[in-house]
């Protein structure tokens, strides 16, 4: 389905060409927020499969435009590390300070819990969380429980900056394929700076993982009329989350780096691994991006990160998680006739829930991840999988 994939990518490129970013959805009321920046990876995947250089020629200036959107204005933040070195990192920051049109009454109900003069800030942070794709979970909450304590725009997310690192490498790759060495060099430098920023501000060597970083207004200074935050370890949000391991998927460490084994070991002992996949977090808040829900894109990123890390233990763990994920998807499908958007990590055949809408059937990323895993791990559709002591042969 190369032409279909290309068509989807061209639709998203058109959105960036017109609006400067991939809208959260192709609807008028989503013009105030983006999707996470994964378009460059889609372009590269289609090119690798088809050698379509015309697509690359079309995409390069558009991807550079999207990169500018993410590295301009309030979306980019400056942080000084412990040595005084300046780093640039990104955050989710929607252009919206009212209830979301698609969830108007829900947002108004949440806002009743805060002072009137803080409601616009809360609405902005709710929309910013929606921009992240993680709508909603304890990750964005000051108290880890209540939506009224959301402070998304005051967080530098690990996964967003890992996507930006990937984007910068992809733009460099595309430019090099097209023979544009000046752009390739520029974005290689940008990726190297991003890599250093992520590992300086977010990496915890003892924990073997990366943590989101909270921006504290008392830890900022004015430098040439710009706000600069001063790094302090206590503002690393040391909570257990699947997002802590996304940089492994973007190859932020080179193969053979001893830190890779630390990440593999950290995943193995994180408490996030269950019989039916990787839980999103360990907090059970009733929100859908929390325990016990397991989401297909997170499974895919963590599995691929482990598998392509160069670690023997990482490859073994990746295959185990992949087999468990395929198994739970298969069991749910045989019992319901549907692929679902999310599952319960704690039990094979368990379905996801929580959040502000009903569990969705379908579902594009569920289908895509299973097909990708079957292909990547060369698992045959005839291979038996075990569930509750029974052998189910597809």
Short mmCIF file of C-alpha atoms in Angstrom, two decimals:
data_model
loop_
_atom_site.label_atom_id
_atom_site.label_comp_id
_atom_site.label_asym_id
_atom_site.label_seq_id
_atom_site.Cartn_x
_atom_site.Cartn_y
_atom_site.Cartn_z
CA UNK A 1 0.00 0.00 0.00
CA UNK A 2 2.83 2.37 -0.88
CA UNK A 3 0.57 4.78 -2.75
CA UNK A 4 -1.88 4.91 0.17
CA UNK A 5 0.94 5.62 2.62
CA UNK A 6 2.32 8.33 0.34
CA UNK A 7 -1.12 9.89 0.02
CA UNK A 8 -1.51 10.06 3.79
CA UNK A 9 1.90 11.67 4.16
CA UNK A 10 1.12 14.20 1.41
CA UNK A 11 -2.11 15.16 3.21
CA UNK A 12 -0.13 15.89 6.38
CA UNK A 13 2.54 17.77 4.43
CA UNK A 14 -0.23 19.94 2.98
CA UNK A 15 -1.42 20.81 6.50
CA UNK A 16 2.09 21.95 7.42
CA UNK A 17 2.38 23.91 4.18
CA UNK A 18 -0.84 25.78 4.97
CA UNK A 19 -0.76 26.04 8.77
CA UNK A 20 2.88 25.48 9.72
CA UNK A 21 2.23 22.26 11.65
CA UNK A 22 0.21 19.04 11.56
CA UNK A 23 -3.13 19.98 13.11
CA UNK A 24 -4.32 17.87 16.04
CA UNK A 25 -7.13 16.94 13.65
CA UNK A 26 -8.13 18.26 10.22
CA UNK A 27 -10.95 20.38 11.62
CA UNK A 28 -11.25 24.15 12.09
CA UNK A 29 -11.32 23.97 15.89
CA UNK A 30 -7.97 22.10 15.94
CA UNK A 31 -6.07 24.96 14.31
CA UNK A 32 -4.77 25.95 17.75
CA UNK A 33 -2.68 22.85 18.42
CA UNK A 34 -0.44 20.32 16.73
CA UNK A 35 0.13 16.61 16.69
CA UNK A 36 3.48 15.39 18.08
CA UNK A 37 6.16 15.94 15.38
CA UNK A 38 6.40 12.50 13.77
CA UNK A 39 5.85 13.50 10.14
CA UNK A 40 9.54 13.41 9.19
CA UNK A 41 9.70 9.77 10.29
CA UNK A 42 6.71 8.98 8.07
CA UNK A 43 8.35 10.65 5.08
CA UNK A 44 11.56 8.73 5.65
CA UNK A 45 9.74 5.40 5.99
CA UNK A 46 7.92 5.90 2.69
CA UNK A 47 11.16 6.88 0.96
CA UNK A 48 13.06 3.85 2.29
CA UNK A 49 10.29 1.60 0.98
CA UNK A 50 9.90 3.27 -2.43
CA UNK A 51 13.04 5.36 -3.24
CA UNK A 52 10.64 8.16 -4.14
CA UNK A 53 12.95 11.19 -4.31
CA UNK A 54 10.12 13.39 -5.60
CA UNK A 55 8.43 12.97 -2.24
CA UNK A 56 11.64 14.02 -0.50
CA UNK A 57 11.93 17.13 -2.70
CA UNK A 58 8.37 18.09 -1.83
CA UNK A 59 8.81 17.30 1.86
CA UNK A 60 12.16 18.94 2.69
CA UNK A 61 11.09 22.62 2.78
CA UNK A 62 7.84 21.68 4.49
CA UNK A 63 9.59 19.69 7.22
CA UNK A 64 11.95 22.61 7.78
CA UNK A 65 8.86 24.80 8.20
CA UNK A 66 7.45 22.37 10.78
CA UNK A 67 10.78 22.34 12.61
CA UNK A 68 10.68 26.14 12.80
CA UNK A 69 7.20 25.95 14.35
CA UNK A 70 8.52 23.73 17.14
CA UNK A 71 11.66 25.78 17.76
CA UNK A 72 10.11 29.26 17.73
CA UNK A 73 8.25 31.34 20.29
CA UNK A 74 7.04 29.79 23.54
CA UNK A 75 7.40 26.21 22.28
CA UNK A 76 11.19 26.43 22.72
CA UNK A 77 12.70 26.94 26.18
CA UNK A 78 16.28 27.70 27.23
CA UNK A 79 17.80 25.83 30.18
CA UNK A 80 21.25 26.25 31.68
CA UNK A 81 22.78 22.98 32.89
CA UNK A 82 24.91 22.53 36.01
CA UNK A 83 28.00 23.86 34.21
CA UNK A 84 26.22 26.96 32.90
CA UNK A 85 25.94 25.61 29.35
CA UNK A 86 22.86 26.76 27.45
CA UNK A 87 20.44 24.16 26.01
CA UNK A 88 17.28 24.49 23.92
CA UNK A 89 14.37 22.10 24.52
CA UNK A 90 10.73 22.01 23.42
CA UNK A 91 7.39 21.81 25.18
CA UNK A 92 3.74 21.47 24.23
CA UNK A 93 2.15 24.91 24.15
CA UNK A 94 -1.25 25.24 22.48
CA UNK A 95 -2.54 28.59 21.24
CA UNK A 96 -5.73 28.32 23.24
CA UNK A 97 -7.02 29.50 26.61
CA UNK A 98 -10.69 28.52 26.57
CA UNK A 99 -12.61 25.23 26.87
CA UNK A 100 -11.86 22.90 23.97
CA UNK A 101 -14.76 23.05 21.48
CA UNK A 102 -14.90 19.25 21.24
CA UNK A 103 -15.06 18.87 25.06
CA UNK A 104 -16.52 22.20 26.11
CA UNK A 105 -18.71 21.14 29.02
CA UNK A 106 -16.10 18.72 30.38
CA UNK A 107 -13.44 21.43 30.48
CA UNK A 108 -15.78 23.91 32.12
CA UNK A 109 -16.59 21.37 34.81
CA UNK A 110 -12.87 20.82 35.54
CA UNK A 111 -12.23 24.58 35.63
CA UNK A 112 -14.84 25.06 38.36
CA UNK A 113 -12.30 23.53 40.75
CA UNK A 114 -9.86 26.46 40.40
CA UNK A 115 -10.01 30.19 41.03
CA UNK A 116 -11.61 32.18 38.19
CA UNK A 117 -8.38 34.08 37.47
CA UNK A 118 -6.56 30.77 36.89
CA UNK A 119 -9.10 29.20 34.56
CA UNK A 120 -7.59 30.49 31.31
CA UNK A 121 -4.21 29.02 32.29
CA UNK A 122 -5.88 25.69 33.06
CA UNK A 123 -7.70 25.69 29.71
CA UNK A 124 -4.39 26.37 27.98
CA UNK A 125 -2.72 23.46 29.78
CA UNK A 126 -5.61 21.12 28.97
CA UNK A 127 -5.29 21.97 25.25
CA UNK A 128 -1.51 21.59 25.48
CA UNK A 129 -1.93 18.09 26.93
CA UNK A 130 -4.25 17.27 24.04
CA UNK A 131 -1.48 18.48 21.70
CA UNK A 132 0.84 15.90 23.27
CA UNK A 133 -1.42 12.97 22.39
CA UNK A 134 -1.40 12.00 26.10
CA UNK A 135 -4.83 13.32 26.95
CA UNK A 136 -4.93 12.80 29.87
CA UNK A 137 -2.72 11.29 32.59
CA UNK A 138 -0.91 11.87 35.86
CA UNK A 139 2.19 12.93 33.96
CA UNK A 140 0.74 16.42 33.43
CA UNK A 141 -0.76 16.85 36.93
CA UNK A 142 0.97 18.62 39.82
CA UNK A 143 -0.70 16.37 42.37
CA UNK A 144 -0.74 13.31 40.11
CA UNK A 145 -4.49 12.89 40.55
CA UNK A 146 -6.71 15.83 39.62
CA UNK A 147 -7.16 17.40 36.18
CA UNK A 148 -7.55 20.79 37.84
CA UNK A 149 -3.81 20.66 38.71
CA UNK A 150 -2.70 20.28 35.09
CA UNK A 151 0.45 22.24 34.19
CA UNK A 152 1.46 20.76 30.84
CA UNK A 153 3.06 23.91 29.44
CA UNK A 154 5.44 24.02 32.42
CA UNK A 155 6.90 20.61 31.52
CA UNK A 156 9.69 19.78 29.07
CA UNK A 157 8.62 16.31 27.89
CA UNK A 158 11.14 13.54 27.25
CA UNK A 159 9.26 12.06 24.31
CA UNK A 160 8.64 15.36 22.52
CA UNK A 161 12.34 16.19 22.59
CA UNK A 162 13.23 12.68 21.48
CA UNK A 163 10.89 13.21 18.50
CA UNK A 164 12.62 16.51 17.80
CA UNK A 165 16.01 14.78 17.86
CA UNK A 166 14.63 12.22 15.42
CA UNK A 167 13.17 14.97 13.24
CA UNK A 168 16.48 16.81 13.04
CA UNK A 169 18.30 13.63 12.05
CA UNK A 170 15.62 12.83 9.47
CA UNK A 171 15.82 16.28 7.89
CA UNK A 172 19.61 15.91 7.72
CA UNK A 173 19.19 12.49 6.09
CA UNK A 174 16.66 13.76 3.53
CA UNK A 175 18.83 16.77 2.68
CA UNK A 176 21.87 14.51 2.21
CA UNK A 177 19.92 12.20 -0.13
CA UNK A 178 18.96 15.25 -2.20
CA UNK A 179 22.56 16.51 -2.23
CA UNK A 180 21.87 19.59 -0.10
CA UNK A 181 24.92 19.40 2.15
CA UNK A 182 24.45 22.80 3.82
CA UNK A 183 21.02 21.84 5.19
CA UNK A 184 22.27 18.36 6.07
CA UNK A 185 25.16 19.84 8.06
CA UNK A 186 22.90 22.37 9.79
CA UNK A 187 20.47 19.73 11.00
CA UNK A 188 23.18 17.26 12.00
CA UNK A 189 24.46 20.01 14.29
CA UNK A 190 20.93 20.65 15.56
CA UNK A 191 20.46 16.94 16.31
CA UNK A 192 23.79 16.78 18.13
CA UNK A 193 22.83 19.81 20.24
CA UNK A 194 19.43 18.25 21.00
CA UNK A 195 21.06 14.98 21.99
CA UNK A 196 23.34 16.83 24.39
CA UNK A 197 20.41 18.83 25.78
CA UNK A 198 18.27 15.73 26.43
CA UNK A 199 21.13 13.89 28.11
CA UNK A 200 22.20 16.93 30.14
CA UNK A 201 18.78 18.02 31.42
CA UNK A 202 16.69 14.83 31.43
CA UNK A 203 19.01 11.81 31.79
CA UNK A 204 19.41 10.20 35.23
CA UNK A 205 22.41 7.90 35.18
CA UNK A 206 21.54 6.12 38.41
CA UNK A 207 17.96 5.41 37.29
CA UNK A 208 19.03 4.52 33.73
CA UNK A 209 16.27 6.59 32.12
CA UNK A 210 15.17 10.09 31.15
CA UNK A 211 12.68 12.17 33.10
CA UNK A 212 10.45 15.08 32.11
CA UNK A 213 11.72 18.39 33.47
CA UNK A 214 9.42 20.85 35.25
CA UNK A 215 9.97 24.55 34.70
CA UNK A 216 9.94 26.43 38.00
CA UNK A 217 9.41 30.21 37.78
CA UNK A 218 11.75 30.72 40.73
CA UNK A 219 14.55 29.01 38.79
CA UNK A 220 14.58 31.42 35.87
CA UNK A 221 16.74 34.41 35.00
CA UNK A 222 16.66 37.11 32.35
CA UNK A 223 19.41 36.86 29.73
CA UNK A 224 19.29 39.48 26.97
CA UNK A 225 15.56 39.96 27.55
CA UNK A 226 14.95 36.21 27.29
CA UNK A 227 13.85 33.92 30.09
CA UNK A 228 16.39 31.23 30.89
CA UNK A 229 15.75 28.43 33.39
CA UNK A 230 18.53 27.14 35.62
CA UNK A 231 18.69 23.35 35.89
CA UNK A 232 18.13 21.72 39.27
CA UNK A 233 17.88 17.96 39.70
CA UNK A 234 14.87 18.32 42.00
CA UNK A 235 12.80 19.50 39.02
CA UNK A 236 13.28 16.25 37.12
CA UNK A 237 9.88 14.58 37.43
CA UNK A 238 11.01 11.20 38.67
CA UNK A 239 7.78 9.34 38.09
CA UNK A 240 7.46 5.94 36.42
CA UNK A 241 6.17 6.41 32.89
CA UNK A 242 6.56 4.63 29.56
CA UNK A 243 7.59 8.00 28.10
CA UNK A 244 10.85 7.82 30.08
CA UNK A 245 12.19 5.28 27.58
CA UNK A 246 11.23 6.81 24.22
CA UNK A 247 14.75 8.23 23.55
CA UNK A 248 16.02 4.65 23.23
CA UNK A 249 13.69 4.27 20.22
CA UNK A 250 15.19 7.35 18.58
CA UNK A 251 18.74 5.95 18.99
CA UNK A 252 19.91 8.73 21.26
CA UNK A 253 22.83 6.52 22.35
CA UNK A 254 25.12 5.00 19.75
CA UNK A 255 25.28 1.22 19.54
CA UNK A 256 27.72 -0.14 22.10
CA UNK A 257 27.25 2.71 24.58
CA UNK A 258 27.26 1.22 28.10
CA UNK A 259 24.25 3.39 28.99
CA UNK A 260 22.07 1.27 26.70
CA UNK A 261 22.30 -1.67 29.10
CA UNK A 262 21.28 0.68 31.91
CA UNK A 263 18.12 1.61 29.97
CA UNK A 264 17.32 -2.03 29.18
CA UNK A 265 17.73 -2.95 32.85
CA UNK A 266 15.63 0.05 33.89
CA UNK A 267 12.78 -1.04 31.61
CA UNK A 268 13.00 -4.59 32.93
CA UNK A 269 12.74 -3.44 36.57
CA UNK A 270 10.42 -0.45 36.01
CA UNK A 271 7.30 -2.28 37.12
CA UNK A 272 5.64 -1.29 33.83
CA UNK A 273 5.93 -4.76 32.25
CA UNK A 274 2.84 -6.93 32.62
CA UNK A 275 1.51 -10.13 31.00
CA UNK A 276 -0.20 -8.17 28.21
CA UNK A 277 2.23 -5.36 27.48
CA UNK A 278 3.77 -2.18 28.85
CA UNK A 279 1.54 -0.11 31.13
CA UNK A 280 1.55 3.63 30.49
CA UNK A 281 2.28 4.47 34.13
CA UNK A 282 1.92 2.94 37.59
CA UNK A 283 -0.69 5.44 38.79
CA UNK A 284 -4.34 4.41 38.62
CA UNK A 285 -6.13 7.73 38.26
CA UNK A 286 -9.05 6.78 36.06
CA UNK A 287 -7.44 8.75 33.21
CA UNK A 288 -6.75 6.84 30.03
CA UNK A 289 -3.01 7.59 29.83
CA UNK A 290 -2.36 5.88 33.14
CA UNK A 291 -2.36 2.41 34.68
CA UNK A 292 -3.48 -0.16 33.64
CA UNK A 293 -3.89 1.02 30.05
CA UNK A 294 -1.40 -0.06 27.41
CA UNK A 295 -1.31 1.92 24.16
CA UNK A 296 -0.12 0.49 20.81
CA UNK A 297 2.30 3.31 19.82
CA UNK A 298 4.07 3.11 23.17
CA UNK A 299 4.43 -0.67 22.84
CA UNK A 300 5.87 -0.23 19.36
CA UNK A 301 8.41 2.41 20.38
CA UNK A 302 9.61 0.51 23.42
CA UNK A 303 9.77 -2.83 21.58
CA UNK A 304 11.69 -1.33 18.64
CA UNK A 305 13.93 0.64 20.97
CA UNK A 306 14.87 -2.54 22.81
CA UNK A 307 15.18 -4.68 19.70
CA UNK A 308 17.43 -2.31 17.74
CA UNK A 309 19.48 -1.19 20.76
CA UNK A 310 22.24 -3.70 20.09
CA UNK A 311 21.65 -5.29 23.51
CA UNK A 312 21.21 -9.07 23.62
CA UNK A 313 18.94 -8.75 26.64
CA UNK A 314 17.11 -5.91 24.92
CA UNK A 315 16.33 -8.09 21.91
CA UNK A 316 15.10 -10.90 24.15
CA UNK A 317 12.87 -8.55 26.12
CA UNK A 318 11.55 -6.97 22.91
CA UNK A 319 10.48 -10.35 21.54
CA UNK A 320 8.75 -11.22 24.81
CA UNK A 321 6.77 -7.97 24.89
CA UNK A 322 5.94 -8.30 21.19
CA UNK A 323 4.61 -11.83 21.62
CA UNK A 324 2.52 -10.80 24.62
CA UNK A 325 1.12 -7.82 22.73
CA UNK A 326 0.19 -9.83 19.65
CA UNK A 327 -1.37 -12.42 21.92
CA UNK A 328 -3.64 -10.00 23.80
CA UNK A 329 -4.70 -8.30 20.55
CA UNK A 330 -5.57 -11.68 19.06
CA UNK A 331 -7.58 -12.81 22.07
CA UNK A 332 -9.60 -9.59 22.18
CA UNK A 333 -10.24 -9.81 18.45
CA UNK A 334 -11.46 -13.40 18.64
CA UNK A 335 -13.75 -12.54 21.54
CA UNK A 336 -15.13 -9.21 20.27
CA UNK A 337 -14.46 -9.08 16.53
CA UNK A 338 -12.62 -5.77 16.99
CA UNK A 339 -9.17 -4.29 17.29
CA UNK A 340 -9.21 -1.68 20.05
CA UNK A 341 -7.39 1.62 20.59
CA UNK A 342 -5.99 0.51 23.99
CA UNK A 343 -5.79 -2.58 26.18
CA UNK A 344 -5.35 -3.59 29.82
CA UNK A 345 -1.70 -4.47 30.34
CA UNK A 346 -2.37 -6.62 33.39
CA UNK A 347 -4.33 -9.44 31.75
CA UNK A 348 -4.22 -11.15 28.37
CA UNK A 349 -7.42 -10.25 26.57
CA UNK A 350 -8.08 -7.26 28.83
CA UNK A 351 -9.57 -4.10 27.33
CA UNK A 352 -8.63 -0.53 28.18
CA UNK A 353 -10.83 2.16 29.65
CA UNK A 354 -11.06 5.41 31.57
CA UNK A 355 -10.87 8.97 30.35
CA UNK A 356 -13.58 11.19 28.89
CA UNK A 357 -14.93 9.00 26.07
CA UNK A 358 -15.92 5.41 25.38
CA UNK A 359 -13.36 2.83 24.31
CA UNK A 360 -12.90 3.12 20.55
CA UNK A 361 -12.92 0.21 18.13
CA UNK A 362 -11.07 0.13 14.85
CA UNK A 363 -8.23 0.99 15.18
CA UNK A 364 -5.47 2.25 12.89
CA UNK A 365 -2.50 2.23 15.22
CA UNK A 366 -3.53 -1.11 16.78
CA UNK A 367 -3.67 -2.76 13.36
CA UNK A 368 -0.45 -1.11 12.24
CA UNK A 369 1.56 -2.09 15.30
CA UNK A 370 0.48 -5.72 15.15
CA UNK A 371 1.29 -5.94 11.43
CA UNK A 372 4.65 -4.29 12.01
CA UNK A 373 5.55 -6.65 14.85
CA UNK A 374 4.51 -9.72 12.87
CA UNK A 375 6.79 -8.53 10.08
CA UNK A 376 9.74 -7.30 12.17
CA UNK A 377 9.90 -10.39 14.35
CA UNK A 378 9.07 -12.84 11.56
CA UNK A 379 6.23 -14.34 13.57
CA UNK A 380 4.10 -16.58 11.41
CA UNK A 381 0.32 -16.30 11.41
CA UNK A 382 0.41 -20.07 11.88
CA UNK A 383 2.41 -19.88 15.10
CA UNK A 384 0.37 -20.99 18.10
CA UNK A 385 -0.04 -18.60 21.01
CA UNK A 386 -0.99 -19.66 24.49
CA UNK A 387 -3.81 -18.17 26.53
CA UNK A 388 -5.19 -19.54 29.81
CA UNK A 389 -3.60 -22.89 29.18
CA UNK A 390 -5.16 -23.24 25.72
CA UNK A 391 -3.32 -23.19 22.42
CA UNK A 392 -5.01 -20.86 19.98
CA UNK A 393 -3.81 -21.37 16.41
CA UNK A 394 -4.47 -18.50 14.02
#
